């Protein structure tokens, strides 16, 4: 089949690379949806896959706590734009773990809210109360709350920082201890793509005595029976994590420079780093959680339920309310150079159209490296995880993606 340059091969028949278990999906009528609603959503998902921009597309949606769709299409390994015919192609399944990239930030933020709920920190306190080394160059005024909502003034990794530094947590922390803020804390909204997560993770380590991976395993992964959901991956699970691929046309100025400033590296470099096993042997609170689509959908279901799932309570309802409340209105984000709106750790939807589709003003969640979307929508009682592995911003995949988000929100009408 003819295909766009730098995209993956798409077979005519998708049945051999589609995975789902029908008995595990609830009849949509049971949760107030039309009989053909899931069919319509999946047809849009297939159209997104057929663009060739995503070697893997995995979608999991819960409605009123019931799984209405949990399906995978494509390959987790071996069908990248430049993979030759001799490369082994491994079909993706609903159990394929995928890196969440920046969608990790929402989960990390909730862990900060959890220690705040337990009285171990106050969000209005300066970070240096818990991490004294962070006080240099006027950063003694930076509060935990400002880090959570991207207003702490140190959004960028310094230019020229070698990508391999990401594999050494201590080196990154030393860099952040001595970094000079771009702006006074609280002055501007500027998305902290990498930096803020490390600081939040260090606060949690100081007040709990546990690294982020251990803390999360004990508080979330094990109590809720999640196989993969954590920062990085165990050695045995690293080969199972889906590969990511740069796709489509190269980014042009000024978009490429905005992205490079935010991430400290080019799109191609970030993708290459994410496929390095060392990336999963470390902990990057802002960007290297892995999970199946079902696992991250379950996490958002915990939040929709007011902090509990299957008889296990993680958060109080008050903590959920605090974490998902909008902080101000839309304003210019000086990293993304777009008007955005945040909570204390989340991105939010909007009317008439937002990050999570049309009329999503009550929705909260996070995107991950442009092509991953995870969110909860209280109005629709849905928790959604759309995990993809092609990395780009612009391309012919955008109209099908908008169509998919629109169809999800139309078929899952407000309750």
JSON list of N, CA and C in Angstrom, two decimals, residues 163-177 197-199 201-202 205 210-214 231-232 278-285 288:
[
{"chain": "A", "resi": 163, "resn": "UNK", "atom": "N", "xyz": [22.26, 14.19, 26.95]},
{"chain": "A", "resi": 163, "resn": "UNK", "atom": "CA", "xyz": [21.08, 13.36, 27.19]},
{"chain": "A", "resi": 163, "resn": "UNK", "atom": "C", "xyz": [21.33, 12.24, 28.19]},
{"chain": "A", "resi": 164, "resn": "UNK", "atom": "N", "xyz": [22.56, 11.72, 28.22]},
{"chain": "A", "resi": 164, "resn": "UNK", "atom": "CA", "xyz": [22.87, 10.61, 29.10]},
{"chain": "A", "resi": 164, "resn": "UNK", "atom": "C", "xyz": [22.77, 10.97, 30.58]},
{"chain": "A", "resi": 165, "resn": "UNK", "atom": "N", "xyz": [22.76, 12.29, 30.88]},
{"chain": "A", "resi": 165, "resn": "UNK", "atom": "CA", "xyz": [22.62, 12.70, 32.27]},
{"chain": "A", "resi": 165, "resn": "UNK", "atom": "C", "xyz": [21.30, 12.22, 32.85]},
{"chain": "A", "resi": 166, "resn": "UNK", "atom": "N", "xyz": [20.29, 12.03, 32.00]},
{"chain": "A", "resi": 166, "resn": "UNK", "atom": "CA", "xyz": [18.99, 11.59, 32.47]},
{"chain": "A", "resi": 166, "resn": "UNK", "atom": "C", "xyz": [19.06, 10.22, 33.14]},
{"chain": "A", "resi": 167, "resn": "UNK", "atom": "N", "xyz": [20.10, 9.47, 32.86]},
{"chain": "A", "resi": 167, "resn": "UNK", "atom": "CA", "xyz": [20.25, 8.14, 33.43]},
{"chain": "A", "resi": 167, "resn": "UNK", "atom": "C", "xyz": [20.87, 8.17, 34.82]},
{"chain": "A", "resi": 168, "resn": "UNK", "atom": "N", "xyz": [21.25, 9.37, 35.29]},
{"chain": "A", "resi": 168, "resn": "UNK", "atom": "CA", "xyz": [21.91, 9.50, 36.58]},
{"chain": "A", "resi": 168, "resn": "UNK", "atom": "C", "xyz": [21.13, 10.51, 37.43]},
{"chain": "A", "resi": 169, "resn": "UNK", "atom": "N", "xyz": [20.31, 10.01, 38.33]},
{"chain": "A", "resi": 169, "resn": "UNK", "atom": "CA", "xyz": [19.43, 10.88, 39.12]},
{"chain": "A", "resi": 169, "resn": "UNK", "atom": "C", "xyz": [20.23, 11.87, 39.98]},
{"chain": "A", "resi": 170, "resn": "UNK", "atom": "N", "xyz": [21.31, 11.43, 40.56]},
{"chain": "A", "resi": 170, "resn": "UNK", "atom": "CA", "xyz": [22.08, 12.31, 41.44]},
{"chain": "A", "resi": 170, "resn": "UNK", "atom": "C", "xyz": [22.68, 13.48, 40.66]},
{"chain": "A", "resi": 171, "resn": "UNK", "atom": "N", "xyz": [23.17, 13.22, 39.46]},
{"chain": "A", "resi": 171, "resn": "UNK", "atom": "CA", "xyz": [23.72, 14.29, 38.63]},
{"chain": "A", "resi": 171, "resn": "UNK", "atom": "C", "xyz": [22.64, 15.30, 38.27]},
{"chain": "A", "resi": 172, "resn": "UNK", "atom": "N", "xyz": [21.44, 14.82, 37.95]},
{"chain": "A", "resi": 172, "resn": "UNK", "atom": "CA", "xyz": [20.33, 15.73, 37.62]},
{"chain": "A", "resi": 172, "resn": "UNK", "atom": "C", "xyz": [19.98, 16.59, 38.83]},
{"chain": "A", "resi": 173, "resn": "UNK", "atom": "N", "xyz": [19.92, 15.97, 40.01]},
{"chain": "A", "resi": 173, "resn": "UNK", "atom": "CA", "xyz": [19.58, 16.73, 41.21]},
{"chain": "A", "resi": 173, "resn": "UNK", "atom": "C", "xyz": [20.63, 17.80, 41.50]},
{"chain": "A", "resi": 174, "resn": "UNK", "atom": "N", "xyz": [21.90, 17.49, 41.33]},
{"chain": "A", "resi": 174, "resn": "UNK", "atom": "CA", "xyz": [22.95, 18.48, 41.54]},
{"chain": "A", "resi": 174, "resn": "UNK", "atom": "C", "xyz": [22.80, 19.64, 40.55]},
{"chain": "A", "resi": 175, "resn": "UNK", "atom": "N", "xyz": [22.41, 19.33, 39.33]},
{"chain": "A", "resi": 175, "resn": "UNK", "atom": "CA", "xyz": [22.16, 20.36, 38.33]},
{"chain": "A", "resi": 175, "resn": "UNK", "atom": "C", "xyz": [21.03, 21.28, 38.77]},
{"chain": "A", "resi": 176, "resn": "UNK", "atom": "N", "xyz": [19.96, 20.68, 39.29]},
{"chain": "A", "resi": 176, "resn": "UNK", "atom": "CA", "xyz": [18.80, 21.48, 39.70]},
{"chain": "A", "resi": 176, "resn": "UNK", "atom": "C", "xyz": [19.05, 22.26, 40.98]},
{"chain": "A", "resi": 177, "resn": "UNK", "atom": "N", "xyz": [19.87, 21.74, 41.87]},
{"chain": "A", "resi": 177, "resn": "UNK", "atom": "CA", "xyz": [20.20, 22.49, 43.08]},
{"chain": "A", "resi": 177, "resn": "UNK", "atom": "C", "xyz": [20.87, 23.82, 42.73]},
{"chain": "A", "resi": 197, "resn": "UNK", "atom": "N", "xyz": [9.43, 17.56, 38.01]},
{"chain": "A", "resi": 197, "resn": "UNK", "atom": "CA", "xyz": [9.19, 16.21, 38.49]},
{"chain": "A", "resi": 197, "resn": "UNK", "atom": "C", "xyz": [10.29, 15.72, 39.41]},
{"chain": "A", "resi": 198, "resn": "UNK", "atom": "N", "xyz": [11.54, 16.02, 39.07]},
{"chain": "A", "resi": 198, "resn": "UNK", "atom": "CA", "xyz": [12.66, 15.59, 39.92]},
{"chain": "A", "resi": 198, "resn": "UNK", "atom": "C", "xyz": [12.55, 16.21, 41.32]},
{"chain": "A", "resi": 199, "resn": "UNK", "atom": "N", "xyz": [12.18, 17.50, 41.35]},
{"chain": "A", "resi": 199, "resn": "UNK", "atom": "CA", "xyz": [12.08, 18.18, 42.64]},
{"chain": "A", "resi": 199, "resn": "UNK", "atom": "C", "xyz": [10.96, 17.58, 43.48]},
{"chain": "A", "resi": 201, "resn": "UNK", "atom": "N", "xyz": [9.75, 14.57, 43.25]},
{"chain": "A", "resi": 201, "resn": "UNK", "atom": "CA", "xyz": [10.18, 13.24, 43.67]},
{"chain": "A", "resi": 201, "resn": "UNK", "atom": "C", "xyz": [11.14, 13.29, 44.84]},
{"chain": "A", "resi": 202, "resn": "UNK", "atom": "N", "xyz": [12.02, 14.29, 44.85]},
{"chain": "A", "resi": 202, "resn": "UNK", "atom": "CA", "xyz": [12.98, 14.42, 45.96]},
{"chain": "A", "resi": 202, "resn": "UNK", "atom": "C", "xyz": [12.28, 14.83, 47.24]},
{"chain": "A", "resi": 205, "resn": "UNK", "atom": "N", "xyz": [10.86, 11.73, 48.62]},
{"chain": "A", "resi": 205, "resn": "UNK", "atom": "CA", "xyz": [11.92, 10.88, 49.20]},
{"chain": "A", "resi": 205, "resn": "UNK", "atom": "C", "xyz": [12.36, 11.39, 50.57]},
{"chain": "A", "resi": 210, "resn": "UNK", "atom": "N", "xyz": [11.73, 6.99, 51.31]},
{"chain": "A", "resi": 210, "resn": "UNK", "atom": "CA", "xyz": [11.67, 5.98, 50.25]},
{"chain": "A", "resi": 210, "resn": "UNK", "atom": "C", "xyz": [11.81, 6.64, 48.88]},
{"chain": "A", "resi": 211, "resn": "UNK", "atom": "N", "xyz": [12.51, 5.98, 47.98]},
{"chain": "A", "resi": 211, "resn": "UNK", "atom": "CA", "xyz": [12.58, 6.51, 46.63]},
{"chain": "A", "resi": 211, "resn": "UNK", "atom": "C", "xyz": [11.21, 6.38, 45.97]},
{"chain": "A", "resi": 212, "resn": "UNK", "atom": "N", "xyz": [11.00, 7.10, 44.88]},
{"chain": "A", "resi": 212, "resn": "UNK", "atom": "CA", "xyz": [9.69, 7.16, 44.25]},
{"chain": "A", "resi": 212, "resn": "UNK", "atom": "C", "xyz": [9.19, 5.79, 43.80]},
{"chain": "A", "resi": 213, "resn": "UNK", "atom": "N", "xyz": [10.09, 4.97, 43.28]},
{"chain": "A", "resi": 213, "resn": "UNK", "atom": "CA", "xyz": [9.67, 3.67, 42.78]},
{"chain": "A", "resi": 213, "resn": "UNK", "atom": "C", "xyz": [9.17, 2.79, 43.92]},
{"chain": "A", "resi": 214, "resn": "UNK", "atom": "N", "xyz": [9.88, 2.81, 45.04]},
{"chain": "A", "resi": 214, "resn": "UNK", "atom": "CA", "xyz": [9.46, 2.02, 46.20]},
{"chain": "A", "resi": 214, "resn": "UNK", "atom": "C", "xyz": [8.16, 2.55, 46.79]},
{"chain": "A", "resi": 231, "resn": "UNK", "atom": "N", "xyz": [7.44, 3.77, 37.96]},
{"chain": "A", "resi": 231, "resn": "UNK", "atom": "CA", "xyz": [8.49, 4.53, 37.30]},
{"chain": "A", "resi": 231, "resn": "UNK", "atom": "C", "xyz": [9.54, 3.55, 36.77]},
{"chain": "A", "resi": 232, "resn": "UNK", "atom": "N", "xyz": [9.82, 3.63, 35.48]},
{"chain": "A", "resi": 232, "resn": "UNK", "atom": "CA", "xyz": [10.76, 2.68, 34.91]},
{"chain": "A", "resi": 232, "resn": "UNK", "atom": "C", "xyz": [10.20, 1.27, 34.90]},
{"chain": "A", "resi": 278, "resn": "UNK", "atom": "N", "xyz": [18.57, 1.86, 29.65]},
{"chain": "A", "resi": 278, "resn": "UNK", "atom": "CA", "xyz": [18.96, 2.65, 30.83]},
{"chain": "A", "resi": 278, "resn": "UNK", "atom": "C", "xyz": [17.86, 3.62, 31.24]},
{"chain": "A", "resi": 279, "resn": "UNK", "atom": "N", "xyz": [17.03, 4.04, 30.28]},
{"chain": "A", "resi": 279, "resn": "UNK", "atom": "CA", "xyz": [15.92, 4.95, 30.56]},
{"chain": "A", "resi": 279, "resn": "UNK", "atom": "C", "xyz": [14.94, 4.33, 31.55]},
{"chain": "A", "resi": 280, "resn": "UNK", "atom": "N", "xyz": [14.79, 3.02, 31.52]},
{"chain": "A", "resi": 280, "resn": "UNK", "atom": "CA", "xyz": [13.84, 2.34, 32.40]},
{"chain": "A", "resi": 280, "resn": "UNK", "atom": "C", "xyz": [14.50, 1.78, 33.66]},
{"chain": "A", "resi": 281, "resn": "UNK", "atom": "N", "xyz": [15.80, 1.95, 33.78]},
{"chain": "A", "resi": 281, "resn": "UNK", "atom": "CA", "xyz": [16.49, 1.52, 35.00]},
{"chain": "A", "resi": 281, "resn": "UNK", "atom": "C", "xyz": [16.60, 2.66, 36.01]},
{"chain": "A", "resi": 282, "resn": "UNK", "atom": "N", "xyz": [16.19, 3.83, 35.61]},
{"chain": "A", "resi": 282, "resn": "UNK", "atom": "CA", "xyz": [16.23, 4.99, 36.50]},
{"chain": "A", "resi": 282, "resn": "UNK", "atom": "C", "xyz": [14.81, 5.44, 36.80]},
{"chain": "A", "resi": 283, "resn": "UNK", "atom": "N", "xyz": [14.70, 6.51, 37.57]},
{"chain": "A", "resi": 283, "resn": "UNK", "atom": "CA", "xyz": [13.39, 7.08, 37.90]},
{"chain": "A", "resi": 283, "resn": "UNK", "atom": "C", "xyz": [13.35, 8.52, 37.42]},
{"chain": "A", "resi": 284, "resn": "UNK", "atom": "N", "xyz": [12.40, 8.81, 36.54]},
{"chain": "A", "resi": 284, "resn": "UNK", "atom": "CA", "xyz": [12.20, 10.17, 36.04]},
{"chain": "A", "resi": 284, "resn": "UNK", "atom": "C", "xyz": [10.76, 10.52, 36.36]},
{"chain": "A", "resi": 285, "resn": "UNK", "atom": "N", "xyz": [10.50, 11.17, 37.50]},
{"chain": "A", "resi": 285, "resn": "UNK", "atom": "CA", "xyz": [9.12, 11.40, 37.94]},
{"chain": "A", "resi": 285, "resn": "UNK", "atom": "C", "xyz": [8.25, 12.14, 36.95]},
{"chain": "A", "resi": 288, "resn": "UNK", "atom": "N", "xyz": [8.91, 8.90, 33.00]},
{"chain": "A", "resi": 288, "resn": "UNK", "atom": "CA", "xyz": [9.22, 7.54, 32.55]},
{"chain": "A", "resi": 288, "resn": "UNK", "atom": "C", "xyz": [8.40, 6.46, 33.24]}
]
